[in-house]
Coordinates of C-alpha atoms in Angstrom, one line a residue:
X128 CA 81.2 -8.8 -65.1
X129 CA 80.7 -9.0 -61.7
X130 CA 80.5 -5.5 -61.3
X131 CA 78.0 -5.0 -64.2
X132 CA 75.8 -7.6 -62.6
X133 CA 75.6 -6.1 -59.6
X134 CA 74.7 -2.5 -61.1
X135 CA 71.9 -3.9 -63.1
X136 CA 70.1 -5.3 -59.9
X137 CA 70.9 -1.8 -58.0
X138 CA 67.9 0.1 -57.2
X139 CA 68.6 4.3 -58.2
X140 CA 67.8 6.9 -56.0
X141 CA 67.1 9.5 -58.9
X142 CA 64.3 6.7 -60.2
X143 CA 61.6 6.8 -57.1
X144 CA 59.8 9.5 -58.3
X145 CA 59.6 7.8 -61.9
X146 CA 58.4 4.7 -60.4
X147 CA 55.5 5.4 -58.0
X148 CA 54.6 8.5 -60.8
X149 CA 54.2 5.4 -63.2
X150 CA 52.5 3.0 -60.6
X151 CA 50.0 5.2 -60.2
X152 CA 49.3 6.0 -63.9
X153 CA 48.9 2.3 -65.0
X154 CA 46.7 1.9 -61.7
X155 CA 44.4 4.6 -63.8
X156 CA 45.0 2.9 -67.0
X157 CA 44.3 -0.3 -65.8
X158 CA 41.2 0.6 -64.0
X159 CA 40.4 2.4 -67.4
X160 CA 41.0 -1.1 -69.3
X161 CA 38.5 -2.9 -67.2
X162 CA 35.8 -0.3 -66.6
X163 CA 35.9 -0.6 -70.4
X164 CA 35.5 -4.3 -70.6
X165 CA 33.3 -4.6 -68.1
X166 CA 30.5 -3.0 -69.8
X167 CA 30.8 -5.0 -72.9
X168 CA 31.9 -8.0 -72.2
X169 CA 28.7 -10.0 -72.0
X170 CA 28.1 -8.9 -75.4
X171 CA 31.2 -10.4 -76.8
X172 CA 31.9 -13.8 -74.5
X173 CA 29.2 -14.4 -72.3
X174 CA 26.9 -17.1 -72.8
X175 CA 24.2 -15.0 -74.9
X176 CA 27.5 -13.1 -76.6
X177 CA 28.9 -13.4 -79.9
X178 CA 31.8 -15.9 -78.8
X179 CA 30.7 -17.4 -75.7
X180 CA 33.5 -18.2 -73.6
X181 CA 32.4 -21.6 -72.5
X182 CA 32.2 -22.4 -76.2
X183 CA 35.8 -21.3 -76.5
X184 CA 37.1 -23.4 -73.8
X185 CA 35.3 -26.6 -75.0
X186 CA 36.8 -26.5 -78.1
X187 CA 40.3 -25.5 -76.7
X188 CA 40.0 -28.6 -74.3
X189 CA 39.4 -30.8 -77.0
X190 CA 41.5 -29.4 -79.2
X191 CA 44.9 -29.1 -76.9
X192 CA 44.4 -31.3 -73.5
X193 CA 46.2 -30.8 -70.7
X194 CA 48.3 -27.9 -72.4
X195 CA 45.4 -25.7 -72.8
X196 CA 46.3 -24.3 -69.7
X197 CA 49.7 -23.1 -71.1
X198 CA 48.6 -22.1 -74.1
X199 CA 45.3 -20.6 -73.0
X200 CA 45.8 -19.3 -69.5
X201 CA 42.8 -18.4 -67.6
X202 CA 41.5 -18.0 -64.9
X203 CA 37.8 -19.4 -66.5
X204 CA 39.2 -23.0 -66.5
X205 CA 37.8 -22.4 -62.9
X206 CA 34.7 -21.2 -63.7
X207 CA 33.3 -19.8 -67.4
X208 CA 30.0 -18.3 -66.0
X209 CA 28.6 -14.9 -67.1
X210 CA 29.2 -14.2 -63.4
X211 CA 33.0 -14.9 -63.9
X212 CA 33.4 -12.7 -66.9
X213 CA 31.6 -9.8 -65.0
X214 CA 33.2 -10.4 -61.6
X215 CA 37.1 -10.7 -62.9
X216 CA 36.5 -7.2 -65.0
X217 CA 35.0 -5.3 -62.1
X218 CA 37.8 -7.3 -60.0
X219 CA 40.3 -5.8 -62.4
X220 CA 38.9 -2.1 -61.9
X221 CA 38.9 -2.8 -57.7
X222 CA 42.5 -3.5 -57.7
X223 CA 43.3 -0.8 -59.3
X224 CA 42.3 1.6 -56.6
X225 CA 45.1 0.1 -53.9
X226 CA 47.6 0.2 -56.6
X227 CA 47.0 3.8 -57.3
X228 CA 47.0 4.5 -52.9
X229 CA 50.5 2.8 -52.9
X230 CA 49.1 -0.2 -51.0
X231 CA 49.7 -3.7 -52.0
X232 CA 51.5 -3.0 -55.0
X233 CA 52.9 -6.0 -55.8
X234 CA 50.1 -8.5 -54.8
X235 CA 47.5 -5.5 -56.6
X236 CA 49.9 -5.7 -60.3
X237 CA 49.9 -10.0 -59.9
X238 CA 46.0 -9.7 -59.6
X239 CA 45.7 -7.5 -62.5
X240 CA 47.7 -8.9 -64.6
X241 CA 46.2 -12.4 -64.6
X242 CA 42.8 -10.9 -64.9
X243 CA 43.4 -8.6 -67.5
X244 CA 45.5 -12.1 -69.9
X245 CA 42.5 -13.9 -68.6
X246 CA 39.8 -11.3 -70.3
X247 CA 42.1 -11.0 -73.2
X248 CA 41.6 -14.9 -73.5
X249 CA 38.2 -14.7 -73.4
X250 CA 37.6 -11.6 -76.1
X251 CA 39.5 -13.9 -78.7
X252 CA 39.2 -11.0 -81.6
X253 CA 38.0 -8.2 -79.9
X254 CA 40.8 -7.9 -77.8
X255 CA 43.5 -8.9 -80.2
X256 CA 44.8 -5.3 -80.2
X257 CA 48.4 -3.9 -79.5
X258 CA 46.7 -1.8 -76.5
X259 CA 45.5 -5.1 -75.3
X260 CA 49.4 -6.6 -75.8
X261 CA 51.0 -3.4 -74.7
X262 CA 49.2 -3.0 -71.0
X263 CA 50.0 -6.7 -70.4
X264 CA 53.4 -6.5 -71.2
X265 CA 53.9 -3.4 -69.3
X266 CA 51.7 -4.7 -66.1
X267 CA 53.8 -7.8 -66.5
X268 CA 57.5 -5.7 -65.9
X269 CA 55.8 -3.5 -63.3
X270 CA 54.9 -6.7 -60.9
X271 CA 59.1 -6.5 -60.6
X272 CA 59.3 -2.8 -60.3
X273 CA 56.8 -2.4 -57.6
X274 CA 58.9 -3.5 -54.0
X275 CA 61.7 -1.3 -55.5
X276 CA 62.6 -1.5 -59.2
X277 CA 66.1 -2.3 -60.3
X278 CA 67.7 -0.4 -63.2
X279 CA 67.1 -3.6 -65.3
X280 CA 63.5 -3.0 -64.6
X281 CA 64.1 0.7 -66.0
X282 CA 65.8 -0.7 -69.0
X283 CA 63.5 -3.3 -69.9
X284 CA 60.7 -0.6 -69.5
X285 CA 63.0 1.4 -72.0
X286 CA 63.0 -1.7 -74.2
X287 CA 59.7 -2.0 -74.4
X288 CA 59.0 1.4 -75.8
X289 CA 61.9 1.3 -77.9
X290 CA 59.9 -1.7 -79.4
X291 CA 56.5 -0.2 -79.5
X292 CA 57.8 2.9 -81.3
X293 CA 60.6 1.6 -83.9
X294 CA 58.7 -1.3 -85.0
X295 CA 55.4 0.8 -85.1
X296 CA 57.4 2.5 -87.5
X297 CA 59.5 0.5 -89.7
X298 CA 56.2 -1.9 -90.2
X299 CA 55.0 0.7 -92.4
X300 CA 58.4 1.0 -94.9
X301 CA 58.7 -2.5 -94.9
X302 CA 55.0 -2.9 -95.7
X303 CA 55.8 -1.2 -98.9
X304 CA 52.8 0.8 -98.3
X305 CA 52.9 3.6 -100.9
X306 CA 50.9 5.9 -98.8
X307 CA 53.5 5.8 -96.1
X308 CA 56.6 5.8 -98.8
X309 CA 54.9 8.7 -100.6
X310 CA 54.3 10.5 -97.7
X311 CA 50.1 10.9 -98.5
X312 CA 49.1 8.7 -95.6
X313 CA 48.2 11.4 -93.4
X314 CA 45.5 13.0 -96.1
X315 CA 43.7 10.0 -95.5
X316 CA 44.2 8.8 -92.2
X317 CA 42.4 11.6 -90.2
X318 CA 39.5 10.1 -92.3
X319 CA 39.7 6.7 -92.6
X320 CA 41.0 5.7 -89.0
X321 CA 38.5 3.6 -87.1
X322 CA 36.7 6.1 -85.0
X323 CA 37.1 9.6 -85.2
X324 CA 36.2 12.3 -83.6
X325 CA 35.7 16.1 -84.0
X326 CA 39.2 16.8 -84.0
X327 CA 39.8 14.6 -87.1
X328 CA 37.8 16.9 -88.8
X329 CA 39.3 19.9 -88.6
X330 CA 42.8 18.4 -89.3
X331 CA 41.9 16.9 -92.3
X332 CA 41.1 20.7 -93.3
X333 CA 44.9 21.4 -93.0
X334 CA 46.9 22.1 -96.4
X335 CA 48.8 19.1 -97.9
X336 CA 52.1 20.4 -97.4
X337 CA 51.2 20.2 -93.9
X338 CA 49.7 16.6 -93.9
X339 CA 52.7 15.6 -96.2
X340 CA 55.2 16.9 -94.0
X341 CA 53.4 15.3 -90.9
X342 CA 53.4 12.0 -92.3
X343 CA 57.4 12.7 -93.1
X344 CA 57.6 13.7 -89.0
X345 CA 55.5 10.3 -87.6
X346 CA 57.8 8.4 -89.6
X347 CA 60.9 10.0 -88.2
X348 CA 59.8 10.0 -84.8
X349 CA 58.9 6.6 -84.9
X350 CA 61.9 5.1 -86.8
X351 CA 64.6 7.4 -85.8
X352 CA 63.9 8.9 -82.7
X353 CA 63.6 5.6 -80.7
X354 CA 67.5 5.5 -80.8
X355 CA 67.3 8.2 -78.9
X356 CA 65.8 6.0 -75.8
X357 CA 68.6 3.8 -75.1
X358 CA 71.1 6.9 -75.5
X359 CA 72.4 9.4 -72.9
X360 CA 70.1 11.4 -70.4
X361 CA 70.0 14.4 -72.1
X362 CA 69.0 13.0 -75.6
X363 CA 66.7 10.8 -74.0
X364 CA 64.5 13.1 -72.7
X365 CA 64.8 15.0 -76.2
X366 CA 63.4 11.5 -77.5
X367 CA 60.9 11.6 -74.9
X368 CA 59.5 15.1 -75.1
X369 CA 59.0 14.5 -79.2
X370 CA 57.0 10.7 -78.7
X371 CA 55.1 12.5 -76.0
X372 CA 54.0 15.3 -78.5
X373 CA 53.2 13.2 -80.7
X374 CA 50.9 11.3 -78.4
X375 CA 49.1 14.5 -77.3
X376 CA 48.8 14.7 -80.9
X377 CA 47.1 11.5 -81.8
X378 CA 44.6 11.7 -78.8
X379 CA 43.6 15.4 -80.4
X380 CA 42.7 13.9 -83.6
X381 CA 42.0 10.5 -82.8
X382 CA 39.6 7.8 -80.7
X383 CA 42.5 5.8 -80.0
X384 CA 41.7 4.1 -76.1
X385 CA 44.3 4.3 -73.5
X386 CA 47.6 3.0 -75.8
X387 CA 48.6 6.8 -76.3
X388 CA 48.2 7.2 -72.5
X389 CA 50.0 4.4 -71.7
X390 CA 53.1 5.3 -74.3
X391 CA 52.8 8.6 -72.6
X392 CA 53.3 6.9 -68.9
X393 CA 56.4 4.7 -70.1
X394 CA 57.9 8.1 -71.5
X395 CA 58.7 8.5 -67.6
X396 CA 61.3 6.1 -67.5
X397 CA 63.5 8.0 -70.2
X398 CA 63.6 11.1 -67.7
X399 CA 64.5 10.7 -64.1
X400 CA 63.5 12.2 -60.7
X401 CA 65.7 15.6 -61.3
X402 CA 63.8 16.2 -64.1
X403 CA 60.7 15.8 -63.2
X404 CA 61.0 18.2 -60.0
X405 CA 61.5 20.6 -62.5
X406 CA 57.9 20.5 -63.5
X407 CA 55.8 18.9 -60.5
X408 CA 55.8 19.8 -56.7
X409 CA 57.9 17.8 -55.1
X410 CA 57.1 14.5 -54.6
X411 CA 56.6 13.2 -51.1
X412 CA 58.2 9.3 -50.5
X413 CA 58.4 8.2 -47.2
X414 CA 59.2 4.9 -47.6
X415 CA 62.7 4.2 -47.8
X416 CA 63.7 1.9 -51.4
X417 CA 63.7 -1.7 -50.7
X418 CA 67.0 -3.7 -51.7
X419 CA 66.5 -5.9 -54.6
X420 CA 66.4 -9.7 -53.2
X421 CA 68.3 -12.8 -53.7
X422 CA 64.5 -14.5 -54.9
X423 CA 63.4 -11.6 -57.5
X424 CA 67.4 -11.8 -59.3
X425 CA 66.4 -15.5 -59.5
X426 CA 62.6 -15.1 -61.1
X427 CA 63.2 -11.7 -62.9
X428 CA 66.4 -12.4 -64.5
X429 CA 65.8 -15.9 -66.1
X430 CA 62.3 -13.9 -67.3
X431 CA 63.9 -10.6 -68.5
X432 CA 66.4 -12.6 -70.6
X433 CA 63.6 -14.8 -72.1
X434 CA 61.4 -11.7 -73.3
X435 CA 64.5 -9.7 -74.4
X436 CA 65.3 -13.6 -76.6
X437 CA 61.7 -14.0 -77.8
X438 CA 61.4 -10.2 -78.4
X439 CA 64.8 -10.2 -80.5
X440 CA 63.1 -13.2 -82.4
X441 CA 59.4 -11.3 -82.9
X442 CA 61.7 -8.3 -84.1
X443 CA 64.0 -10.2 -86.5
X444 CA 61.3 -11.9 -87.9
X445 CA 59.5 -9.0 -88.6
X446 CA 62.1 -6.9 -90.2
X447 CA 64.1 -9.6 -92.3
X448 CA 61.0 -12.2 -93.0
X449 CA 62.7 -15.0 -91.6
X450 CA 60.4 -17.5 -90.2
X451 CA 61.4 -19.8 -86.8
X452 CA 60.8 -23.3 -86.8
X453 CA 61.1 -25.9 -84.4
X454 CA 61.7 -25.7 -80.9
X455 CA 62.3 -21.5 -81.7
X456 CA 59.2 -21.4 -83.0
X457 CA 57.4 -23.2 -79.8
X458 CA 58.9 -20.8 -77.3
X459 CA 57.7 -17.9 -79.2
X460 CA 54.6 -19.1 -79.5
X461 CA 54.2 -20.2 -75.6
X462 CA 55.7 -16.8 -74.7
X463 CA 53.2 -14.9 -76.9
X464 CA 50.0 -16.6 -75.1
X465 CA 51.1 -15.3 -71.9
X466 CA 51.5 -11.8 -73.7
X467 CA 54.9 -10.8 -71.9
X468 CA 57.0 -10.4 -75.4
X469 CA 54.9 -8.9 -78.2
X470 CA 55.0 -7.8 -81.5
X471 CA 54.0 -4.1 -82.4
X472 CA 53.0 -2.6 -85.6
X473 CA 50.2 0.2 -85.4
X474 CA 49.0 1.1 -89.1
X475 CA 51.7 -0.6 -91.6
X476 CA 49.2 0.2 -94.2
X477 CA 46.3 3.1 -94.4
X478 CA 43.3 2.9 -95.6
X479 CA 43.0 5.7 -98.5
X480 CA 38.5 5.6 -98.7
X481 CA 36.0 5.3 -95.8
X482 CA 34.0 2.2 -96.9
X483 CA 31.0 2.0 -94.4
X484 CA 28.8 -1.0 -94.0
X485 CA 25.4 0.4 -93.6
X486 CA 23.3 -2.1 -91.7
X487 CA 19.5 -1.8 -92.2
X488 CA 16.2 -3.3 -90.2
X489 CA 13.0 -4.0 -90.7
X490 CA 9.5 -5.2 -89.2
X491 CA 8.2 -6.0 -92.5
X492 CA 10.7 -6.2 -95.3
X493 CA 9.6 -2.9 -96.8
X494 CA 10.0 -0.4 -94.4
X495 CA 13.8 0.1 -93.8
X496 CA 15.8 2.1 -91.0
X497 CA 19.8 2.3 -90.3
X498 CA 20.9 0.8 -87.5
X499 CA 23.4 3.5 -85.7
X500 CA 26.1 2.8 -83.8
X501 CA 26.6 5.0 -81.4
X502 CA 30.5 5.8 -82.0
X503 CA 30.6 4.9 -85.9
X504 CA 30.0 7.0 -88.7
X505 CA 26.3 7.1 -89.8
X506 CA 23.9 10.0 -90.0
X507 CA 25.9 12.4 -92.0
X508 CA 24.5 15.5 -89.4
X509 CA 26.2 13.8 -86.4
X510 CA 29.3 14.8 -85.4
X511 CA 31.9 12.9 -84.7
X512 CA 32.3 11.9 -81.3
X513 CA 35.1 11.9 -78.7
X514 CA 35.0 8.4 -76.5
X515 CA 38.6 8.0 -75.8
X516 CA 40.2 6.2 -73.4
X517 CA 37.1 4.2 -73.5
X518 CA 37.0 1.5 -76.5
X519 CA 34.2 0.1 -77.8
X520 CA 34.8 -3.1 -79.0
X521 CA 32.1 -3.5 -81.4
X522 CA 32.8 -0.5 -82.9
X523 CA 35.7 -0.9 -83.5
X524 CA 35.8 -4.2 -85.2
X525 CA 33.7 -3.0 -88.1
X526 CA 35.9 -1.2 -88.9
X527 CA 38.0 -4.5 -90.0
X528 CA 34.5 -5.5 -92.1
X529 CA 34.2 -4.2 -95.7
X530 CA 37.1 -5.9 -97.1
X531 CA 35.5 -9.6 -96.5
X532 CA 38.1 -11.0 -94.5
X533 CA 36.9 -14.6 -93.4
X534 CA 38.2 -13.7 -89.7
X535 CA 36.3 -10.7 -89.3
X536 CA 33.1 -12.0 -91.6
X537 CA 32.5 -14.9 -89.3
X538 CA 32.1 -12.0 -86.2
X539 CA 30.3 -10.0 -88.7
X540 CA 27.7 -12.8 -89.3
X541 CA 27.7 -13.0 -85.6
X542 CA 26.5 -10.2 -84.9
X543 CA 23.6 -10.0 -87.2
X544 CA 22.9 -13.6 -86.1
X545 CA 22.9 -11.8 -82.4
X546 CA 21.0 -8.8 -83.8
X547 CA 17.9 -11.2 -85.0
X548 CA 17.9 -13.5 -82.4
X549 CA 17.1 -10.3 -79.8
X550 CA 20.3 -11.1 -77.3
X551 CA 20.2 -9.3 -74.6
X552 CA 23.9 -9.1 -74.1
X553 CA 24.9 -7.8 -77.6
X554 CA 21.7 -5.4 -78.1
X555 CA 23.2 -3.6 -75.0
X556 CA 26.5 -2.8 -77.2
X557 CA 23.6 -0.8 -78.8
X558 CA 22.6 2.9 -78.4
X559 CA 19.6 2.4 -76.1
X560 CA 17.1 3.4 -78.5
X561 CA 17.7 0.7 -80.5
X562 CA 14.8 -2.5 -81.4
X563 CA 12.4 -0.8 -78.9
X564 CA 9.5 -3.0 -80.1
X565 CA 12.1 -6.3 -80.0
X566 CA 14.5 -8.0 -82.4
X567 CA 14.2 -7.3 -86.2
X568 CA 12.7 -9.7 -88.3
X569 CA 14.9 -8.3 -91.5
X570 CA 18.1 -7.1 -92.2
X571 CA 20.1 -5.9 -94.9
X572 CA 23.5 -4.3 -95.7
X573 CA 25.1 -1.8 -98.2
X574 CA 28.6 -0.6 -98.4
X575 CA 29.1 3.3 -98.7
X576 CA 32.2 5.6 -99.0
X577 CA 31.7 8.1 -96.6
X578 CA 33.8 11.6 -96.7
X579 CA 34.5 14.2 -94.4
X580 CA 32.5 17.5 -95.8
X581 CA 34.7 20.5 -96.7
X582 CA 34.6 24.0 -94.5
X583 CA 32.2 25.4 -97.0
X584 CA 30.0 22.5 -97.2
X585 CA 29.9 22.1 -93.2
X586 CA 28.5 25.8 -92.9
X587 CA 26.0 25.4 -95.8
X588 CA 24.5 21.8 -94.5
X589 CA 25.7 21.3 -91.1
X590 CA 26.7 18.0 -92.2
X591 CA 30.1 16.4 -91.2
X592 CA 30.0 13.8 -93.7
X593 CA 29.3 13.3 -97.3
X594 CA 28.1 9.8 -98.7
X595 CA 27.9 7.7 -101.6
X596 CA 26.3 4.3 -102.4
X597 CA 28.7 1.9 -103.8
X598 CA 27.5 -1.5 -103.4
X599 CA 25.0 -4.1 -101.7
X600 CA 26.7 -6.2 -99.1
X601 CA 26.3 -9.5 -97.6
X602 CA 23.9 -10.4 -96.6
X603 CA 21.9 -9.6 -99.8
X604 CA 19.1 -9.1 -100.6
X605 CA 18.3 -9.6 -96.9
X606 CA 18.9 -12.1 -93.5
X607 CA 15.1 -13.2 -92.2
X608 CA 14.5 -13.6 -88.4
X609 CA 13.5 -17.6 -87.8
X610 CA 14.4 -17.3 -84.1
X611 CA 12.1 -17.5 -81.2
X612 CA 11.3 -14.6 -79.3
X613 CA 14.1 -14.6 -77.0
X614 CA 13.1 -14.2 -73.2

């Protein structure tokens, strides 16, 4: 025991090229994440946004007392302003650039970190994503890997992907999905995934053996190849090489943000610094490795035995529907709000039609245009665009809408709420043509199926999409503008 205790706090030679390769990467992804946010997030939690964040915190205070600071940490218990929101994104995307120089590592990953949970805080639903719970758990382990990086860092970074991937997968078997369990999942997907872009298009052309026999290979590689990550070197970098093909994969069909980056840059840690000197110049480190302390055994490995508990809890929950109670049931939950144990599961189910809610406005109630969003589905001429790693939040959550979930109604109403009332903040979400002579005074809604035109179709039309009416949707006939002009 003694000596296995000692060779998990080691800090490996063949592993320094790994680690600052991966430092720097997150610094990108990271500075990606907030660059993101920081356009948007007036729109979504500032004071003239759809879930202001001062609103938020009121009710959390009254809701919770003093443990609202556990269960909602913050950093905008110190200050909620629109200033705040704007100042701890941009923040966010500052400290990225020393992180990425090598300087102030650790200090630079604490910052992030606590800003990036903060603004995950404030976007309540819009950033309720696993990209969202993936960078935080990663940025989490990478404070500890940044003055060195022991091998239990490695294999807790190893963990962590073995999580994303397996469960990713076996969500959709045990979802009893039958798109997924009869292998048709993929002649829908390229169509019906949130945002698409060009290269959806032309692989939802491909033959249905093909489609059928790639929705046989994601499942393997994400059920059975993750084994492969906690095995020996050679078959972990056989694990690695497929997962990172089919990452390059996804982001050439798919509008997916930064998560497929950031799988890509934890893919590292199954290789080692031998093998990547076989493909990059060699990497130049003239620092020598720092010796893991006495102080970081004692923080790190009370914390990497909590998130490997709560994560074997999340996992065996997930997998077997048993349900914690009690005290089990409170950790999880506290662990889960700081977003250092997470559950993944990305598409259990597929959506096999394209429903579209088509929102329209109007000056007068009898003159009616679309409202376009400008990375959505709309005119059927338009092709789809390619806006990865960005992630526009808005977006993306319509995405959630046609179904009538009350979760994603109440944001839906929101936002036409937002749309006649003329805020600012939530109009800029908006292609910037949009309400040039001020807010509506009408709107309306209709739900269409929208389908990706065939070859044949494309060259006769030039249209990338074919539509059909299906039904009105709320609000119906039509939401009236009673608000003030807004100034």
């Amino acid at each position: 025991m003694p000596r296995l205790w000692d060779h998990i706090w080691q800090t490996p030679d063949d592993y320094r090229i790994v680690t600052a390769l991966f430092l720097k990467g997150l610094a990108i992804v990271y500075a990606i994440a907030f660059a993101s946010l920081a356009v948007q997030v007036q729109g979504l939690a500032g004071s003239d946004g759809m879930f202001p964040i001062a609103d938020q915190l009121a009710g959390a205070e009254a809701q919770l007392g003093w443990s609202r600071f556990l269960r909602v940490p913050s950093v905008f218990w110190l200050a909620d302003g629109d200033w705040a929101l704007s100042a701890a994104a941009w923040a966010g995307v500052a400290l990225s650039v020393p992180l990425l120089l090598g300087r102030y590592r650790q200090a630079s990953l604490i910052g992030l970190f606590v800003l990036y949970l903060s603004l995950q805080q404030a976007g309540t639903i819009f950033l309720h994503f696993q990209w969202d719970y993936l960078i935080l758990e990663a940025g989490f382990l990478a404070i500890f890997l940044a003055n060195g990086g022991s091998r239990l860092v490695i294999w807790m970074m190893r963990w962590l992907l073995f999580r994303l991937r397996f469960l990713s997968g076996i969500s959709k078997i045990i979802s009893g999905d039958p798109s997924w369990i009869g292998l048709t999942a993929l002649t829908a997907y390229f169509e019906t995934q949130p945002l698409p872009h060009i290269g959806a298009w032309y692989a939802h052309q491909l033959p249905q053996w093909m489609l059928q026999g790639g929705t046989l290979a994601t499942l393997v590689i994400e059920i059975a190849v993750p084994f492969l990550f906690l095995a020996p070197r050679r078959w972990r970098m056989v694990g690695a090489g497929l997962t990172i093909l089919m990452q390059v994969l996804i982001i050439a069909t798919s509008n997916h943000n930064f998560i497929n980056l950031l799988t890509i840059l934890l893919c590292l840690f199954l290789f080692d610094d031998q093998a990547l000197r076989a493909v990059l110049p060699r990497w130049s480190l003239a620092s020598a490795r720092q010796k893991v302390g006495g102080l970081h055994k004692m923080v790190f490995g009370p914390l990497a035995a909590l998130i490997i508990l709560v994560s074997l809890l999340q996992s065996t929950s997930m997998v077997t529907g048993w349900r914690p109670g009690g005290w089990v049931q409170a950790l999880v939950m506290q662990v889960e709000s700081f977003r250092i144990a997470n559950l993944y599961h990305v598409f259990p189910t597929m959506k096999m039609e394209r429903l579209e809610v088509v929102i329209e406005w109007s000056m007068d109630g009898e003159t009616w245009q679309p409202l376009e969003l400008a990375h959505r589905p709309g005119d059927p001429a338009r092709a789809p665009g390619f806006v990865m790693p960005h992630q526009p939040r808005l977006d993306w959550l319509i995405w959630f809408v046609p179904p009538q979930d009350p979760v994603f109604m109440i944001f839906y109403r929101r936002f036409m709420e937002k749309l006649l009332e003329g805020s600012p903040s939530v109009l800029a979400l908006l292609p910037d043509d949009s309400f040039k002579d001020g807010p509506p005074q009408f709107l309306r809604a209709s739900l269409w199926q929208y389908r990706f035109t065939d070859p044949a179709t494309r060259a006769r039309t030039g249209d990338w999409w074919t539509l059909e009416w299906r039904a009105p949707f709320p609000p119906w006939p039509y939401m009236q503008n009673t608000h003030q002009p807004h100034t």
